[in-house]
């Protein structure tokens, strides 16, 4: 199968590309490198540097023919930034997705995987959060993904486009060769490991008065390689119909537990300082992924936080300055 991967130079996209190439798929990565890294793209994949705002470039790409399916990772992804810059999200994230979908449908390409988000569940009623949970986007970022989920619903109805929307909880960890390298880095695990590497003095714990077991936020950390496997299973199941899944490990860990695990894994002190809450953080987000497990047979290979943090540590130690090293 020939698969076009937008954002295939980014953290999650690059690991999915690695898995696709490994199993013998033909892969073309389309990425503007605004966040991604050329070096993250598996050498077995073709690379086209381009922007999803550029409809002419997209048309040229699809005119060449042969693309069977599209996996769409390219997106602005920061909840906090989306609260400061809503048009970047409600504008670019949505219009770029529409450009891609319109070009696909115009060329008869009707298989699509969307990176969606747990930010659809700002005020969860039940925990773990399964697919019956009411959608309450927590930010323009979450809203932009929800809009694309709705667009996909209609394109399925009208054009027979088959899609899977995968709502990620907290992607974490690394493959042997690919890991997390954002600028600026905002995510807990890479920041904690930067402290372990001596690149930061301490980690700030955002809020210690939440109604959780130790007062800090609970999140569901899922190994990026397990996340990638779920994409491949979803891709292979598309002909049986469109689907939407919540995707996480089903286990929640507090910020303090993550830091403690990182201390054990790295053998470093990792000083932590309590700070104020970060606006927009719900106390607890844990995925209910029973539907994904039952329907696609997905099973995480690396459910243990220790293994997730350990894989990230191996990658960050080998690449202390990320892909620019
Ligand atoms: N967090 C923290 N300090 C940091 C970065 C994150 O305490 O420097 C917390 C954050 O408040 C959240 C959890 O760690 O509860 C995971 O945050 P991250 O940004 O990694 O992912 P998110 O849950 O926002 O997708």
XYZ file of C-alpha atoms and ligand atoms in Angstrom:
350
model
C 0.000 0.000 0.000
C 1.195 3.554 -0.728
C 0.462 5.793 2.240
C 0.826 9.554 2.385
C 1.761 10.709 5.886
C 1.344 14.407 6.633
C 3.498 15.441 9.556
C 5.628 12.336 9.096
C 8.692 14.285 10.300
C 7.049 14.955 13.682
C 7.157 12.939 16.878
C 4.249 10.534 16.417
C 4.167 10.651 12.612
C 7.825 9.668 12.309
C 7.349 6.593 14.502
C 4.285 5.538 12.484
C 6.321 5.966 9.278
C 9.036 3.751 10.761
C 6.487 1.011 11.483
C 4.888 1.307 8.027
C 8.241 1.086 6.227
C 9.231 -1.854 8.403
C 6.202 -3.855 7.315
C 6.797 -3.070 3.647
C 4.387 -0.253 2.848
C 5.401 2.473 0.415
C 5.395 5.775 2.323
C 5.532 9.409 1.236
C 5.980 11.990 3.985
C 4.545 15.470 3.400
C 5.764 17.946 6.011
C 6.641 21.644 6.045
C 9.307 21.065 8.731
C 7.883 23.890 10.855
C 7.904 21.494 13.817
C 9.240 18.269 12.366
C 12.793 17.224 11.572
C 14.087 15.962 8.239
C 16.354 13.569 10.143
C 13.314 11.978 11.812
C 12.008 10.703 8.471
C 12.879 7.060 7.919
C 15.296 6.747 4.967
C 12.959 4.181 3.421
C 10.223 6.813 2.982
C 10.022 9.435 0.223
C 10.017 13.000 1.522
C 8.220 16.011 0.060
C 8.643 19.332 1.865
C 5.364 21.136 1.519
C 2.581 22.955 3.310
C -1.036 21.883 3.565
C -2.066 25.485 2.876
C -0.574 25.038 -0.614
C -3.443 23.492 -2.568
C -1.491 23.524 -5.830
C 1.300 21.471 -4.261
C -1.238 19.019 -2.839
C -2.896 18.664 -6.221
C 0.479 17.958 -7.852
C 1.179 15.336 -5.212
C -2.115 13.521 -5.770
C -1.921 13.976 -9.576
C 1.061 11.632 -9.527
C -1.415 8.964 -8.449
C -0.947 5.782 -6.522
C -1.798 6.980 -2.988
C -4.125 4.492 -1.297
C -4.520 6.120 2.088
C -3.620 9.234 4.045
C -2.534 9.519 7.661
C -2.859 13.097 8.863
C -0.558 14.122 11.711
C 0.446 17.618 10.545
C -1.183 20.049 12.920
C -0.636 22.701 15.536
C -0.926 20.726 18.772
C -0.519 22.953 21.829
C -3.584 23.429 23.995
C -2.132 26.480 25.782
C -1.068 28.180 22.560
C -4.527 27.622 21.096
C -6.011 29.654 23.973
C -3.727 32.549 22.969
C -3.974 32.135 19.192
C -7.388 30.663 18.379
C -7.249 31.469 14.652
C -4.069 29.453 14.238
C -6.079 26.450 15.371
C -9.668 27.097 14.316
C -8.214 28.551 11.111
C -5.114 26.694 9.963
C -5.763 23.302 11.580
C -9.225 23.186 10.074
C -8.505 24.682 6.635
C -5.350 22.604 6.173
C -7.348 19.468 6.961
C -10.075 20.559 4.545
C -7.523 21.238 1.789
C -6.119 17.764 2.246
C -9.516 16.070 2.333
C -10.849 17.992 -0.644
C -7.793 17.107 -2.729
C -8.037 13.465 -1.679
C -11.716 13.147 -2.462
C -11.153 14.941 -5.776
C -8.625 12.255 -6.671
C -10.758 9.358 -5.466
C -8.564 8.580 -2.419
C -10.936 7.457 0.317
C -8.978 6.086 3.256
C -7.995 8.454 6.037
C -6.605 8.336 9.570
C -6.994 11.427 11.767
C -4.876 12.270 14.812
C -7.535 13.407 17.251
C -7.204 14.188 20.929
C -8.292 13.631 24.519
C -8.781 17.403 24.648
C -12.333 16.631 23.435
C -13.089 15.647 27.036
C -12.656 18.717 29.154
C -15.196 17.792 31.810
C -15.398 14.026 31.834
C -18.356 12.546 33.629
C -16.931 9.013 33.864
C -13.416 7.673 34.257
C -11.954 5.954 32.281
C -13.205 8.002 29.343
C -14.723 5.843 26.632
C -16.314 6.749 23.315
C -19.751 7.374 24.884
C -18.387 10.360 26.807
C -20.005 13.672 25.804
C -17.720 15.840 23.680
C -16.696 19.046 25.454
C -13.586 20.425 23.737
C -11.232 22.030 26.222
C -9.683 24.537 23.833
C -9.626 25.765 20.227
C -7.106 22.962 19.632
C -9.603 20.301 20.719
C -12.387 22.070 18.842
C -10.316 22.033 15.628
C -9.984 18.252 15.897
C -13.675 17.842 16.657
C -14.571 19.905 13.578
C -12.420 17.577 11.452
C -14.101 14.534 13.031
C -17.466 15.984 11.960
C -16.177 16.754 8.456
C -15.075 13.120 8.188
C -18.506 11.920 9.259
C -20.097 13.821 6.378
C -17.479 12.812 3.832
C -18.187 9.202 4.741
C -21.936 9.791 4.273
C -21.559 11.682 1.011
C -18.426 10.273 -0.636
C -17.933 6.921 1.070
C -14.636 8.079 2.597
C -13.547 5.540 5.218
C -11.816 7.027 8.215
C -10.514 6.275 11.660
C -10.266 9.085 14.212
C -7.870 8.183 17.019
C -8.155 10.317 20.108
C -4.759 10.181 21.752
C -4.189 10.584 25.419
C -0.529 11.330 26.391
C 1.857 9.983 23.772
C 5.236 9.330 25.376
C 8.429 7.301 25.058
C 10.530 6.619 21.984
C 11.404 3.942 19.465
C 15.050 2.900 19.133
C 15.745 5.719 16.697
C 12.951 8.270 17.012
C 11.863 10.360 19.966
C 10.336 13.595 21.136
C 12.054 16.836 20.085
C 9.811 19.906 20.305
C 10.875 23.538 20.362
C 9.788 24.820 22.761
C 9.368 21.617 24.750
C 6.253 21.719 26.920
C 5.637 18.041 27.721
C 6.267 16.554 31.118
C 8.440 13.514 30.356
C 10.984 15.184 28.027
C 11.220 18.148 30.421
C 11.852 15.852 33.384
C 14.543 14.055 31.393
C 16.150 17.375 30.480
C 16.543 17.946 34.231
C 18.133 14.481 34.520
C 20.543 15.418 31.701
C 21.527 18.601 33.539
C 19.934 20.846 30.900
C 17.425 22.293 33.375
C 17.721 22.952 37.117
C 14.343 21.560 38.110
C 10.879 20.603 36.940
C 7.913 22.728 37.974
C 4.865 20.711 39.050
C 1.840 22.521 37.664
C -0.610 22.379 40.567
C -0.497 20.288 43.735
C -4.038 20.860 45.003
C -6.004 18.755 42.520
C -8.514 16.194 43.835
C -6.180 13.269 43.039
C -4.189 10.797 45.169
C -1.191 13.118 45.611
C -2.709 16.434 44.531
C -1.109 16.444 41.049
C -2.761 15.770 37.690
C -3.363 12.206 36.540
C -2.663 11.373 32.883
C -2.682 8.266 30.720
C 0.781 7.879 29.161
C 0.849 5.621 26.120
C 4.037 4.407 24.458
C 4.444 5.994 21.032
C 5.218 2.592 19.474
C 1.922 1.201 20.834
C 0.180 4.280 19.464
C 1.773 3.613 16.078
C 0.543 0.006 16.109
C -3.005 1.211 16.717
C -2.750 3.350 13.561
C -1.685 0.379 11.501
C -4.509 -1.797 12.839
C -6.979 1.020 12.164
C -5.655 1.456 8.632
C -6.041 -2.239 7.883
C -9.615 -2.228 9.198
C -10.846 0.765 7.179
C -12.559 -1.298 4.493
C -14.876 -2.659 7.206
C -16.104 0.851 7.999
C -15.253 4.123 9.658
C -14.529 4.246 13.366
C -13.553 6.524 16.230
C -11.522 5.317 19.191
C -10.134 6.670 22.426
C -6.530 5.579 22.590
C -4.593 5.202 25.816
C -3.229 2.606 28.217
C -6.164 2.792 30.603
C -3.845 3.542 33.539
C -3.358 6.919 35.120
C -0.191 8.266 36.721
C 0.244 11.492 38.646
C 2.874 14.096 37.797
C 4.747 13.146 40.981
C 4.688 9.457 40.000
C 6.160 10.305 36.612
C 8.951 12.297 38.249
C 9.638 9.493 40.755
C 9.761 6.915 37.950
C 12.199 9.137 36.059
C 14.396 9.325 39.180
C 14.451 5.528 39.365
C 15.140 5.089 35.657
C 17.869 7.731 35.413
C 19.431 7.476 38.869
C 19.363 11.280 39.034
C 17.819 13.487 41.735
C 15.531 15.551 39.442
C 14.571 18.428 41.763
C 10.875 19.302 41.574
C 9.274 22.592 42.634
C 5.550 23.033 43.181
C 4.049 25.762 41.009
C 0.585 27.046 40.173
C -1.917 25.131 38.075
C -1.576 25.405 34.298
C -4.812 26.883 32.907
C -6.950 24.350 31.076
C -5.556 21.189 32.764
C -8.350 18.850 33.925
C -7.435 16.902 37.102
C -7.674 13.415 35.589
C -7.684 12.017 32.039
C -7.583 8.250 31.612
C -8.661 6.497 28.426
C -11.179 3.699 28.131
C -9.828 1.804 25.111
C -11.916 -1.359 25.450
C -13.567 -0.768 22.069
C -10.236 -0.515 20.281
C -8.951 -3.634 22.012
C -12.106 -5.622 21.270
C -12.588 -4.522 17.659
C -8.998 -4.350 16.423
C -7.228 -6.673 18.849
C -4.922 -3.863 19.957
C -2.871 -4.619 23.046
C -0.144 -2.301 24.332
C 3.270 -3.981 24.319
C 4.761 -1.385 26.695
C 2.041 -0.495 29.221
C 4.456 0.057 32.140
C 5.372 3.657 32.896
C 8.903 2.504 33.696
C 9.342 1.120 30.173
C 7.835 4.236 28.607
C 10.102 6.588 30.558
C 13.038 4.191 30.049
C 12.657 4.264 26.265
C 12.487 8.065 26.311
C 15.592 8.180 28.525
C 17.533 5.945 26.123
C 16.636 8.221 23.229
C 17.352 11.493 25.036
C 20.676 10.206 26.320
C 21.662 9.215 22.784
C 20.335 12.525 21.372
C 20.853 15.115 24.125
C 20.144 17.925 21.663
C 17.423 16.080 19.796
C 17.708 15.759 16.048
C 20.065 18.721 15.793
C 22.827 16.815 17.610
N 3.208 19.222 33.705
C 3.907 19.726 34.794
N 5.049 20.431 34.558
C 5.548 20.652 33.306
C 4.826 20.125 32.193
C 3.657 19.415 32.436
O 3.499 19.555 35.934
O 6.587 21.326 33.174
C 1.964 18.464 33.924
C 0.755 19.045 33.245
O 0.127 19.998 34.057
C -0.101 17.791 33.024
C 0.908 16.666 32.866
O 2.139 17.180 33.383
O -0.865 17.519 34.165
C 1.127 16.271 31.423
O 1.358 17.466 30.685
P 1.855 17.419 29.189
O 2.071 18.854 28.764
O 3.018 16.493 29.058
O 0.662 16.767 28.379
P -0.894 17.193 28.273
O -1.585 16.443 29.383
O -0.991 18.668 28.390
O -1.297 16.678 26.934
